[in-house]
Coordinates of C-alpha atoms and ligand atoms in Angstrom, one line a residue:
M817 CA 17.2 15.5 2.1
C818 CA 16.1 17.2 -1.0
G819 CA 14.2 20.5 -0.8
I820 CA 12.0 22.5 -3.2
V821 CA 10.9 26.1 -3.2
G822 CA 9.0 28.0 -6.0
Y823 CA 7.6 31.7 -6.2
I824 CA 5.1 33.4 -8.5
G825 CA 4.3 37.0 -8.0
E826 CA 5.4 40.7 -8.7
K827 CA 8.6 40.4 -6.6
D828 CA 12.0 39.2 -7.6
S829 CA 11.9 35.4 -7.2
T830 CA 15.7 34.8 -6.8
P831 CA 16.2 36.1 -3.2
I832 CA 12.9 34.5 -2.1
I833 CA 13.9 31.1 -3.4
L834 CA 17.6 31.4 -2.0
N835 CA 16.1 32.4 1.3
G836 CA 13.6 29.4 1.2
L837 CA 16.3 27.0 0.2
K838 CA 18.4 28.3 3.3
R839 CA 15.5 27.4 5.6
L840 CA 15.9 23.8 4.5
E841 CA 19.7 23.9 4.8
Y842 CA 19.8 21.9 8.0
R843 CA 18.5 18.9 6.3
G844 CA 21.9 19.0 4.3
Y845 CA 22.4 18.8 0.7
D846 CA 25.1 18.1 -2.0
S847 CA 24.2 20.6 -4.8
A848 CA 21.6 23.4 -5.5
G849 CA 20.0 25.2 -8.2
L850 CA 17.4 27.6 -9.3
A851 CA 15.5 28.6 -12.5
V852 CA 13.6 32.0 -13.1
L853 CA 11.8 33.1 -16.0
D854 CA 13.7 36.4 -17.2
N855 CA 12.2 38.3 -20.1
G856 CA 10.3 35.2 -21.3
Q857 CA 13.5 33.0 -21.2
I858 CA 14.3 30.4 -18.7
E859 CA 17.6 31.1 -16.9
I860 CA 19.3 28.7 -14.7
R861 CA 22.1 28.7 -12.0
R862 CA 23.3 25.4 -10.5
D863 CA 26.2 24.1 -8.6
A864 CA 27.6 21.3 -6.5
G865 CA 28.3 21.8 -2.8
K866 CA 26.8 24.0 -0.2
L867 CA 24.0 26.7 -1.0
S868 CA 26.6 29.3 -0.4
Q869 CA 28.4 28.2 -3.6
L870 CA 25.0 28.7 -5.6
E871 CA 24.6 32.2 -3.8
A872 CA 28.0 33.1 -4.9
L873 CA 27.3 32.0 -8.4
V874 CA 24.2 33.9 -8.5
S875 CA 26.0 36.9 -7.2
D876 CA 28.6 36.6 -9.9
T877 CA 26.0 36.1 -12.7
P878 CA 22.6 37.5 -11.4
I879 CA 19.3 36.3 -12.6
H880 CA 16.0 38.0 -11.9
G881 CA 12.4 37.0 -12.7
K882 CA 9.0 37.1 -11.1
I883 CA 8.6 33.4 -11.3
G884 CA 10.9 30.8 -10.4
I885 CA 11.7 27.4 -8.8
G886 CA 14.7 26.1 -6.9
H887 CA 16.0 22.8 -5.4
T888 CA 18.7 21.5 -2.9
R889 CA 19.7 17.9 -3.9
W890 CA 20.9 14.6 -2.2
A891 CA 22.1 12.7 -5.2
T892 CA 20.3 9.5 -6.0
H893 CA 21.2 8.9 -9.7
G894 CA 24.2 10.5 -10.8
E895 CA 26.9 12.1 -8.8
P896 CA 26.5 15.4 -7.2
N897 CA 27.9 17.7 -9.6
A898 CA 26.3 20.9 -11.3
R899 CA 25.1 19.0 -14.4
N900 CA 23.0 16.6 -12.2
A901 CA 21.7 19.4 -10.0
H902 CA 18.1 20.5 -10.3
P903 CA 16.4 22.2 -12.0
H904 CA 16.6 20.2 -15.1
I905 CA 15.7 21.7 -18.5
G906 CA 14.3 20.0 -21.5
S907 CA 15.7 20.0 -25.0
T908 CA 14.1 23.0 -26.3
G909 CA 14.9 25.3 -23.3
E910 CA 11.3 25.9 -22.5
F911 CA 10.5 23.6 -19.6
V912 CA 12.2 23.1 -16.2
V913 CA 11.5 20.6 -13.4
V914 CA 12.5 20.2 -9.7
H915 CA 11.7 16.9 -8.1
N916 CA 11.9 14.9 -4.9
G917 CA 11.7 11.1 -5.1
I918 CA 13.1 8.4 -7.3
V919 CA 11.7 7.6 -10.8
E920 CA 11.9 3.8 -10.4
N921 CA 11.3 3.1 -14.0
F922 CA 13.8 5.8 -15.2
L923 CA 16.0 3.2 -17.1
A924 CA 13.2 2.1 -19.4
L925 CA 11.9 5.7 -19.9
R926 CA 15.3 7.0 -20.6
E927 CA 15.8 4.2 -23.2
E928 CA 12.3 5.0 -24.8
L929 CA 13.0 8.7 -25.0
S930 CA 16.6 8.2 -26.3
A931 CA 15.2 6.0 -29.2
E932 CA 13.0 8.8 -30.0
G933 CA 16.0 11.1 -30.3
T934 CA 16.0 12.9 -26.9
E935 CA 19.5 13.7 -25.8
F936 CA 20.1 13.6 -22.1
K937 CA 22.4 16.0 -20.5
S938 CA 22.5 14.6 -17.0
E939 CA 22.6 11.1 -15.3
T940 CA 19.6 11.8 -13.2
D941 CA 16.2 10.1 -13.2
T942 CA 14.5 13.4 -12.9
E943 CA 15.7 14.5 -16.4
T944 CA 13.3 11.9 -17.8
I945 CA 10.4 14.0 -16.2
V946 CA 11.1 17.2 -18.0
H947 CA 11.5 15.4 -21.5
L948 CA 8.2 13.7 -20.9
V949 CA 6.5 17.0 -20.1
E950 CA 8.0 18.6 -23.2
K951 CA 6.9 15.7 -25.4
F952 CA 3.3 15.7 -24.3
F953 CA 3.1 19.4 -24.5
A954 CA 4.4 19.3 -28.1
S955 CA 1.6 16.9 -28.9
G956 CA -0.9 19.5 -28.1
S957 CA -1.5 19.2 -24.3
S958 CA -1.5 22.3 -22.0
L959 CA 1.3 22.3 -19.4
E960 CA -1.1 20.9 -16.8
D961 CA -2.2 18.1 -18.8
A962 CA 1.4 17.4 -20.1
V963 CA 2.2 17.0 -16.4
R964 CA -0.7 15.0 -15.6
K965 CA 0.2 12.6 -18.5
T966 CA 3.9 12.5 -17.4
L967 CA 2.8 11.5 -13.9
K968 CA 1.0 8.4 -15.4
H969 CA 4.3 7.2 -16.9
L970 CA 6.2 7.4 -13.6
K971 CA 6.6 4.7 -11.1
G972 CA 7.5 5.6 -7.5
A973 CA 6.8 8.4 -5.2
H974 CA 7.3 12.0 -6.2
G975 CA 7.0 15.7 -5.4
I976 CA 7.4 17.6 -8.7
V977 CA 7.3 21.3 -9.7
V978 CA 7.4 22.3 -13.3
M979 CA 7.6 25.8 -14.9
S980 CA 7.6 26.7 -18.6
S981 CA 8.3 29.7 -20.8
R982 CA 5.4 28.4 -23.0
E983 CA 2.8 29.3 -20.2
P984 CA 4.6 31.9 -18.1
D985 CA 1.7 32.7 -16.0
K986 CA 1.9 29.4 -13.7
I987 CA 3.8 26.8 -11.9
V988 CA 2.5 23.3 -11.9
A989 CA 3.1 21.2 -8.8
A990 CA 2.1 17.5 -8.0
R991 CA 2.4 15.0 -5.4
V992 CA 2.3 11.1 -5.9
G993 CA 3.0 9.0 -2.7
N994 CA 5.1 10.1 0.1
A995 CA 8.5 11.2 -1.2
G996 CA 8.2 14.4 0.6
G997 CA 5.2 16.8 0.7
V998 CA 4.2 19.7 -1.4
V999 CA 2.8 22.7 0.3
I1000 CA 1.4 25.8 -1.3
G1001 CA 1.7 29.1 0.5
L1002 CA -1.2 31.7 -0.3
G1003 CA -0.3 35.3 -0.5
E1004 CA -1.8 38.5 -1.9
G1005 CA -1.0 38.7 -5.6
E1006 CA 1.7 36.1 -5.1
N1007 CA 1.9 32.4 -4.2
F1008 CA 4.5 30.0 -3.0
V1009 CA 5.3 26.5 -3.3
A1010 CA 7.6 24.2 -1.4
S1011 CA 8.4 20.8 -0.2
D1012 CA 8.5 22.1 3.4
L1013 CA 6.6 24.7 5.4
P1014 CA 9.6 26.4 6.8
A1015 CA 10.8 27.5 3.5
I1016 CA 7.7 29.7 2.9
L1017 CA 6.6 30.6 6.3
E1018 CA 8.2 34.1 6.5
H1019 CA 5.9 35.0 3.5
T1020 CA 2.5 33.7 4.5
R1021 CA 0.6 31.6 7.2
R1022 CA -2.0 30.3 4.9
A1023 CA -1.0 27.0 3.5
V1024 CA -2.5 24.2 1.5
F1025 CA -1.0 20.8 1.8
L1026 CA -1.3 18.5 -1.5
E1027 CA -2.4 15.0 -0.7
S1028 CA -1.1 12.1 -2.6
H1029 CA -2.3 11.9 -6.2
Q1030 CA -3.2 15.7 -6.3
M1031 CA -1.9 18.5 -8.6
A1032 CA -2.0 22.2 -8.4
V1033 CA -1.8 25.0 -10.8
I1034 CA -0.3 28.0 -9.2
G1035 CA -0.9 31.5 -10.7
R1036 CA -0.3 34.9 -9.1
D1037 CA -3.8 35.1 -8.0
R1038 CA -5.3 31.8 -8.3
V1039 CA -4.5 28.3 -7.2
K1040 CA -6.3 25.5 -8.8
L1041 CA -6.4 22.1 -7.3
S1042 CA -7.3 18.6 -8.9
D1043 CA -6.5 15.1 -8.6
I1044 CA -4.3 13.3 -11.0
A1045 CA -7.4 12.1 -13.0
G1046 CA -8.3 15.7 -13.5
N1047 CA -11.4 16.1 -11.2
P1048 CA -11.4 19.3 -9.3
V1049 CA -10.6 19.3 -5.5
T1050 CA -11.6 22.1 -3.0
L1051 CA -8.7 23.9 -1.6
H1052 CA -8.5 23.2 2.2
V1053 CA -6.5 26.3 3.5
Q1054 CA -4.9 25.9 6.8
N1055 CA -3.9 28.8 9.0
I1056 CA -0.4 28.0 10.4
A1057 CA 0.8 29.4 13.8
W1058 CA 3.9 31.5 13.6
D1059 CA 5.3 29.3 16.3
P1060 CA 8.1 27.5 14.3
V1061 CA 7.7 24.3 16.2
A1062 CA 4.1 24.2 15.4
A1063 CA 4.8 25.2 11.8
E1064 CA 7.1 22.2 11.5
K1065 CA 4.1 19.9 12.5
G1066 CA 2.4 20.9 9.3
A1067 CA -0.9 19.2 8.7
Y1068 CA -0.3 16.4 11.4
R1069 CA -1.6 16.3 14.9
H1070 CA 1.8 15.1 16.3
F1071 CA 5.3 15.1 15.3
M1072 CA 5.3 11.3 15.8
Q1073 CA 2.5 11.0 13.2
K1074 CA 4.4 13.4 10.9
E1075 CA 7.7 11.5 11.3
I1076 CA 6.0 8.2 10.5
H1077 CA 4.8 9.6 7.3
E1078 CA 8.1 11.1 6.6
Q1079 CA 9.5 7.6 6.2
V1080 CA 9.2 7.2 2.5
R1081 CA 11.3 10.4 2.1
S1082 CA 13.8 9.5 4.7
L1083 CA 14.3 6.1 3.2
T1084 CA 14.7 7.5 -0.2
D1085 CA 17.2 9.9 1.2
T1086 CA 19.0 7.1 3.0
L1087 CA 19.5 5.4 -0.3
A1088 CA 20.6 8.7 -2.1
G1089 CA 24.1 9.1 -3.0
R1090 CA 25.1 5.7 -1.6
V1091 CA 23.5 3.2 -4.0
D1092 CA 24.4 3.1 -7.5
F1093 CA 21.4 0.9 -9.0
D1094 CA 23.1 0.9 -12.4
E1095 CA 26.3 -0.5 -11.1
G1096 CA 24.6 -2.6 -8.4
R1097 CA 26.9 -1.1 -5.8
V1098 CA 26.9 0.5 -2.4
M1099 CA 29.3 3.3 -1.3
L1100 CA 29.6 4.2 2.3
N1101 CA 32.5 6.7 1.9
D1102 CA 32.3 8.2 5.4
L1103 CA 33.2 4.8 6.8
N1104 CA 36.8 5.4 5.7
L1105 CA 37.0 1.6 5.0
S1106 CA 39.8 0.3 2.7
T1107 CA 39.4 -3.0 1.3
E1108 CA 42.4 -4.2 3.3
K1109 CA 40.8 -2.9 6.6
A1110 CA 37.5 -4.7 5.6
R1111 CA 39.0 -8.0 5.1
K1112 CA 40.7 -7.8 8.5
I1113 CA 37.6 -7.5 10.5
K1114 CA 37.0 -10.5 12.6
K1115 CA 33.9 -9.2 14.7
I1116 CA 31.5 -6.6 14.8
I1117 CA 29.8 -5.5 18.1
I1118 CA 26.7 -3.5 17.6
T1119 CA 26.1 -1.5 20.8
A1120 CA 23.1 0.7 21.2
C1121 CA 20.1 1.4 23.6
G1122 CA 16.1 0.9 23.2
T1123 CA 15.0 1.2 19.8
A1124 CA 18.4 1.7 18.3
A1125 CA 19.3 -1.8 19.9
H1126 CA 16.5 -3.3 18.1
A1127 CA 17.8 -1.9 14.8
G1128 CA 21.2 -3.4 15.9
M1129 CA 19.5 -7.0 16.2
V1130 CA 18.2 -6.8 12.7
G1131 CA 21.6 -5.5 11.6
K1132 CA 23.2 -8.7 13.3
I1133 CA 21.1 -10.9 11.0
L1134 CA 21.8 -8.9 7.8
I1135 CA 25.6 -8.5 8.3
E1136 CA 26.0 -12.1 9.2
R1137 CA 23.9 -13.5 6.3
I1138 CA 25.1 -11.1 3.6
A1139 CA 28.8 -10.2 4.7
R1140 CA 29.5 -13.5 6.7
V1141 CA 31.0 -11.4 9.6
P1142 CA 30.2 -12.5 13.1
V1143 CA 28.2 -9.8 14.9
E1144 CA 27.2 -9.5 18.6
V1145 CA 24.6 -6.9 19.8
A1146 CA 25.5 -5.7 23.1
I1147 CA 23.1 -3.4 25.2
A1148 CA 25.2 -0.4 25.6
S1149 CA 24.3 0.1 29.5
E1150 CA 25.8 -3.3 30.0
F1151 CA 28.8 -3.3 27.7
R1152 CA 31.3 -1.7 29.8
Y1153 CA 30.8 -3.8 32.8
A1154 CA 31.1 -7.0 30.8
E1155 CA 34.8 -7.3 30.3
P1156 CA 34.0 -7.5 26.6
L1157 CA 36.2 -9.5 24.3
V1158 CA 37.4 -6.7 21.9
D1159 CA 40.8 -6.3 20.0
E1160 CA 42.0 -4.3 17.1
D1161 CA 40.3 -6.6 14.7
T1162 CA 37.0 -5.8 16.2
V1163 CA 34.7 -3.1 15.1
V1164 CA 32.5 -1.4 17.8
L1165 CA 29.5 0.2 15.9
A1166 CA 27.2 2.4 17.9
I1167 CA 23.7 3.3 16.7
S1168 CA 22.1 6.4 18.2
Q1169 CA 19.8 8.9 16.8
S1170 CA 20.9 11.4 19.2
G1171 CA 24.6 10.5 19.3
E1172 CA 24.7 11.7 22.8
T1173 CA 23.3 8.8 24.8
A1174 CA 25.5 8.5 27.8
D1175 CA 25.5 4.6 27.8
T1176 CA 26.2 4.4 24.2
L1177 CA 29.0 6.8 24.3
A1178 CA 30.5 4.9 27.3
A1179 CA 30.5 1.7 25.3
M1180 CA 32.3 3.4 22.5
E1181 CA 34.9 4.6 24.9
E1182 CA 35.2 0.9 26.1
G1183 CA 35.6 -0.2 22.6
R1184 CA 38.3 2.5 22.0
S1185 CA 40.3 1.8 25.2
R1186 CA 40.5 -2.0 24.0
G1187 CA 41.7 -1.1 20.6
A1188 CA 38.7 -1.6 18.5
L1189 CA 37.8 0.5 15.4
L1190 CA 34.9 2.6 16.2
W1191 CA 32.0 3.3 13.8
S1192 CA 28.7 5.1 14.4
N1193 CA 25.3 5.3 12.8
V1194 CA 24.0 8.6 13.9
N1195 CA 21.3 11.0 13.1
A1196 CA 22.5 14.2 14.9
I1197 CA 25.2 15.7 12.9
G1198 CA 28.2 16.8 14.8
S1199 CA 27.2 14.8 18.0
Q1200 CA 29.7 13.2 20.2
A1201 CA 29.1 9.7 18.7
M1202 CA 29.8 10.9 15.3
R1203 CA 32.9 13.0 16.4
I1204 CA 34.7 10.1 18.3
A1205 CA 34.1 7.5 15.6
D1206 CA 36.7 6.4 13.0
G1207 CA 33.9 6.2 10.5
C1208 CA 30.3 7.1 10.3
I1209 CA 27.0 6.3 8.4
A1210 CA 25.0 9.3 9.1
M1211 CA 21.1 8.8 9.1
Q1212 CA 19.5 10.8 6.5
V1213 CA 16.2 11.5 8.5
G1214 CA 16.2 15.2 9.5
P1215 CA 15.3 16.1 12.9
E1216 CA 13.2 13.7 14.9
I1217 CA 11.2 15.5 17.4
G1218 CA 8.7 12.9 18.8
V1219 CA 10.5 11.2 21.7
A1220 CA 9.3 7.8 20.4
S1221 CA 11.8 7.1 17.5
T1222 CA 10.1 6.1 14.1
K1223 CA 11.9 7.4 11.3
A1224 CA 15.3 7.1 13.2
F1225 CA 14.5 3.4 13.5
T1226 CA 13.8 2.5 9.9
A1227 CA 16.8 4.4 8.4
P1228 CA 19.3 2.4 10.5
L1229 CA 17.7 -0.8 9.3
L1230 CA 18.4 0.4 5.7
D1231 CA 21.8 1.7 6.8
L1232 CA 22.9 -1.7 8.2
Y1233 CA 21.6 -3.5 5.0
L1234 CA 23.9 -1.1 3.0
L1235 CA 26.6 -1.8 5.3
A1236 CA 26.2 -5.5 5.0
V1237 CA 26.3 -5.3 1.2
Y1238 CA 29.2 -3.1 1.3
L1239 CA 31.2 -5.2 3.5
A1240 CA 30.3 -8.4 1.5
D1241 CA 31.5 -6.4 -1.6
L1242 CA 34.8 -5.3 -0.1
R1243 CA 35.3 -8.7 1.5
R1244 CA 34.4 -10.5 -1.8
V1245 CA 32.0 -12.9 -0.3
I1246 CA 29.1 -12.2 -2.8
D1247 CA 29.2 -12.6 -6.6
P1248 CA 28.0 -9.6 -8.9
D1249 CA 24.6 -11.3 -9.5
Q1250 CA 23.9 -11.6 -5.8
R1251 CA 25.2 -8.0 -5.2
F1252 CA 23.0 -6.7 -8.0
G1253 CA 20.0 -8.6 -6.6
L1254 CA 20.6 -7.3 -3.0
V1255 CA 20.9 -3.8 -4.3
N1256 CA 17.9 -4.0 -6.7
D1257 CA 15.7 -5.1 -3.9
L1258 CA 16.2 -1.7 -2.2
M1259 CA 14.7 0.3 -5.0
G1260 CA 11.1 -0.6 -4.2
I1261 CA 11.4 -0.2 -0.5
P1262 CA 10.2 3.5 -0.1
A1263 CA 7.4 2.9 -2.3
L1264 CA 6.4 -0.3 -0.1
V1265 CA 6.5 1.8 3.1
G1266 CA 4.3 4.4 1.3
T1267 CA 1.9 1.6 0.7
C1268 CA 1.7 0.8 4.4
L1269 CA 1.2 4.4 5.1
D1270 CA -1.6 4.6 2.7
R1271 CA -3.5 2.0 5.0
E1272 CA -3.4 4.0 8.1
E1273 CA -7.2 4.1 8.2
A1274 CA -7.2 0.3 8.7
V1275 CA -4.7 0.6 11.4
L1276 CA -6.8 3.4 13.2
G1277 CA -9.8 0.9 13.0
M1278 CA -7.5 -1.7 14.8
A1279 CA -6.3 1.0 17.3
R1280 CA -10.0 1.8 18.1
R1281 CA -10.8 -1.7 18.7
F1282 CA -7.9 -2.6 21.1
K1283 CA -7.3 0.9 22.8
N1284 CA -8.7 -0.2 26.2
T1285 CA -6.6 -3.3 26.6
R1286 CA -4.2 -3.1 29.5
H1287 CA -1.6 -5.8 28.3
M1288 CA -0.4 -7.0 25.0
L1289 CA 2.1 -9.6 23.8
Y1290 CA 4.1 -9.0 20.6
L1291 CA 5.6 -12.1 19.0
G1292 CA 8.1 -12.4 16.1
R1293 CA 10.8 -14.8 14.8
G1294 CA 14.0 -14.5 13.0
I1295 CA 14.5 -11.2 11.4
N1296 CA 11.1 -9.9 12.5
M1297 CA 11.7 -10.8 16.2
P1298 CA 13.3 -7.5 17.0
I1299 CA 10.4 -5.9 15.2
A1300 CA 8.0 -7.4 17.9
Y1301 CA 10.4 -6.0 20.7
E1302 CA 10.1 -2.6 18.9
G1303 CA 6.5 -2.8 18.5
A1304 CA 6.0 -3.4 22.1
L1305 CA 8.5 -0.6 23.0
K1306 CA 6.5 1.8 20.9
L1307 CA 3.1 0.9 22.6
K1308 CA 4.4 1.0 26.0
E1309 CA 6.3 4.3 25.9
I1310 CA 3.6 6.4 24.4
S1311 CA 0.3 4.5 25.4
Y1312 CA 1.6 3.4 28.9
I1313 CA -0.2 -0.1 28.1
H1314 CA 2.1 -2.8 29.4
A1315 CA 3.4 -4.5 26.2
E1316 CA 6.1 -7.3 26.0
G1317 CA 8.0 -8.3 22.9
Y1318 CA 8.9 -12.1 22.9
P1319 CA 10.7 -14.5 20.7
A1320 CA 7.7 -16.4 19.5
G1321 CA 9.5 -19.8 19.8
E1322 CA 9.8 -19.0 23.7
M1323 CA 6.2 -18.9 24.3
K1324 CA 5.9 -22.4 25.2
H1325 CA 8.7 -22.0 27.9
G1326 CA 6.7 -19.7 30.1
P1327 CA 4.7 -16.8 28.6
I1328 CA 2.1 -19.0 27.2
A1329 CA 0.7 -19.1 30.7
L1330 CA -0.2 -15.4 30.4
I1331 CA -2.6 -15.7 27.5
D1332 CA -6.4 -15.2 27.9
K1333 CA -8.9 -13.0 26.4
A1334 CA -7.4 -9.9 28.3
M1335 CA -4.0 -10.4 26.6
P1336 CA -4.2 -9.7 23.0
V1337 CA -1.3 -11.1 20.9
V1338 CA 0.2 -9.2 18.1
A1339 CA 2.0 -11.9 15.9
L1340 CA 4.3 -10.9 13.2
A1341 CA 3.7 -13.4 10.3
P1342 CA 4.8 -11.8 7.2
D1343 CA 6.1 -14.0 4.2
D1344 CA 9.5 -14.7 5.5
P1345 CA 11.5 -17.9 6.3
W1346 CA 9.7 -18.2 9.7
Y1347 CA 6.2 -17.9 8.3
D1348 CA 5.2 -21.5 9.0
K1349 CA 6.6 -21.3 12.5
M1350 CA 4.5 -18.1 13.2
I1351 CA 1.4 -19.9 11.9
S1352 CA 1.6 -22.6 14.6
Q1353 CA 2.4 -19.8 17.3
I1354 CA -0.9 -18.1 16.2
E1355 CA -2.7 -21.4 16.5
Q1356 CA -1.2 -22.0 20.1
A1357 CA -2.5 -18.7 21.2
L1358 CA -5.9 -19.0 19.7
A1359 CA -6.1 -22.6 21.3
R1360 CA -5.6 -20.8 24.8
G1361 CA -8.5 -18.4 24.1
G1362 CA -6.1 -15.5 23.1
E1363 CA -7.2 -12.9 20.6
V1364 CA -4.6 -12.6 17.9
I1365 CA -3.8 -9.5 15.7
A1366 CA -1.7 -10.9 12.9
L1367 CA 0.6 -9.0 10.6
A1368 CA 0.4 -10.8 7.3
T1369 CA 1.4 -10.3 3.7
D1370 CA -1.2 -9.2 1.1
G1371 CA -2.7 -12.4 -0.6
D1372 CA -2.0 -14.7 2.5
E1373 CA -5.0 -17.1 2.6
R1374 CA -4.1 -19.0 5.9
I1375 CA -4.1 -16.2 8.4
P1376 CA -7.6 -14.9 7.5
E1377 CA -8.9 -18.3 8.5
L1378 CA -7.3 -18.0 11.9
T1379 CA -8.1 -14.3 12.9
E1380 CA -10.3 -11.3 11.7
H1381 CA -7.7 -9.0 13.0
I1382 CA -5.1 -8.5 10.3
L1383 CA -2.5 -5.7 9.6
W1384 CA -1.8 -6.3 5.9
V1385 CA 1.7 -5.4 4.6
P1386 CA 2.8 -5.6 0.8
A1387 CA 5.1 -8.5 -0.2
T1388 CA 8.7 -7.4 0.5
P1389 CA 12.2 -9.2 0.0
W1390 CA 12.4 -10.8 3.3
L1391 CA 15.8 -9.3 4.5
L1392 CA 14.1 -6.1 4.1
S1393 CA 10.9 -7.0 5.5
P1394 CA 11.4 -5.4 9.0
V1395 CA 11.4 -1.9 7.3
V1396 CA 7.9 -2.6 6.2
T1397 CA 6.6 -4.6 9.2
S1398 CA 7.6 -1.7 11.3
I1399 CA 5.1 0.7 9.8
P1400 CA 1.8 -0.6 10.9
L1401 CA 3.2 -1.2 14.4
Q1402 CA 4.3 2.3 14.7
L1403 CA 1.0 3.7 13.4
F1404 CA -0.8 1.1 15.9
A1405 CA 0.9 2.6 18.9
Y1406 CA 0.6 6.1 17.7
H1407 CA -3.3 5.8 17.1
I1408 CA -3.8 4.1 20.4
A1409 CA -1.9 6.8 22.3
S1410 CA -3.6 9.4 20.4
L1411 CA -7.2 8.0 20.9
L1412 CA -6.3 7.8 24.6
G1413 CA -5.6 11.6 24.5
L1414 CA -2.0 11.1 25.7
D1415 CA 0.9 13.4 25.0
V1416 CA 2.2 11.4 22.2
D1417 CA 5.4 13.5 21.6
Q1418 CA 6.4 14.0 25.0
P1419 CA 5.4 10.8 27.1
R1420 CA 6.0 10.9 30.7
N1421 CA 9.4 10.2 32.3
L1422 CA 11.2 10.2 28.9
A1423 CA 13.6 12.2 27.1
K1424 CA 14.7 12.4 23.5
S1425 CA 18.4 12.3 24.4
V1426 CA 19.3 10.2 27.6
T1427 CA 22.6 11.8 28.6
V1428 CA 22.8 10.3 32.1
E1429 CA 23.7 6.7 32.9
Ligands
M6R2467 O1 19.6 8.6 20.9 P1 19.4 7.1 20.9 O2 19.1 6.5 19.6 O3 20.8 6.7 21.5 O4 18.5 6.6 22.1 C1 18.4 5.4 22.5 C2 17.1 5.2 23.3 O5 17.1 6.0 24.4 C3 15.8 5.4 22.4 O6 15.8 4.7 21.3 C4 14.6 5.2 23.3 O7 14.4 3.8 23.5 C5 13.4 5.8 22.5 N1 12.4 6.4 23.4 C6 12.6 4.9 21.7 O8 11.5 5.3 20.9

């Protein structure tokens, strides 16, 4: 996950920035850099690899200045080398930018700028930002206005921090969407800016969190906040406790809510360094998979528990449809007692955020003892499931503290999609056009998730309306059937409301008997190949006097005629729709539990890592 740190004051900014970047080190990175204003000149140091490499570089060729910005990077566009590391500098050497997010229209912008004579020094999308700022500044704007104009040209979600030798008394920061936060730390005669609170907490407890579409001009003694349109915004200063756990929670009430909101960023990071949008290719190097090995695979068994198993069910559909490899999903607690049919042409793929779930590890051992190739999709770096696997897809979500998994659910959905495309490519079962199409569909996903998060208020309203219900039925079909299971699991584990996830087509075989006014039905009916079937399920539930909360795609005209309770999601390519449909269901469960005053992050009887059978 990328991290940003900036400083303006009377001290030397270099050690402050390097220390701040170190606080973000646990998130992992592949390159890092910093820029300072040294005697009116911008000086930059950047390097690939760990932060210690940048520290060594700075120690060999020191730079000092009272204003500076730094960045740790996970590559999205362009390989992780020093040239592609942030900060990026413009053609005149007077502007530098660090950035979290993806400039979705960077190819078009790059072409436009190149046609105007701009020379690019890196392969990154971020470099377009600095050239745009430079261009608008040259045409007479202040630094603040140049950044504002630049933002209007960028598609996607961004956290941006800009510094210039032309206006050496300020740093300009902006946030659009949810590609990571921007927080300003207020000091005495000095101020800080970062993507994450831990980076600046040792210096100040007074913090201002930028909302989406806000900008800040940060001076030594003053911070001015405005929206992107230029209207002034009042500073809302929060006093952060020293407790590092509380500090991590930032502006959110619970970790779960924070983690739900982190998904634009975690999904962006999931794509970073693995997807080459220009080549239409996916690379999963840590799977250690040769073309020959990929072609030998006869079957994949996905094994996992709880939420991770629901991700696996979506993965089955993705891998079978895209890579044409048969997939079974085995509940890990059953696997070792099932005499599974496994041989050396089978892959056992374990999904686990903790990487320490006893049942999942036992299933991996069972697979190993029968000669299978072992893969894992794990969040906790260095965990057992990562160590014992032959290949790994590491989730890029950072620590998940809420016991109810949210961002560690949507990341594997994308990981499994990437795996499906990667396998299909290695096994030559898709042509280049299909591959480009599948890869291209990924690009908009973080932004679509951001759109769902922007609708939190509507979900809160729905939660208020249904918080006192005692039972709920979640229905879905096809690729969204596991999302019905997951929605129900989220609700039951944190709100203690009885919720069942069911394949909608099975309703008529029994559960329909349960339906009455006291059993609201959550029906997942996005625009996917099962849409018409779901409409008839909704009609059946209504005919039995049930109340239906439908999840529908923007623009749907049939569903509003059936029910007034609708959770709207933006149109999404159907193979990726579970990533998007998960979001309102996570928010719905969260807000019900929160309205009921429950311990959302540590629900009763549950643990974050289940290390017993
Ligand atoms: O650490 P794991 O992903 O292996 O955990 C598996 C389940 O215990 C976990 O997903 C559980 O269902 C969560 N409480 C879901 O929110």
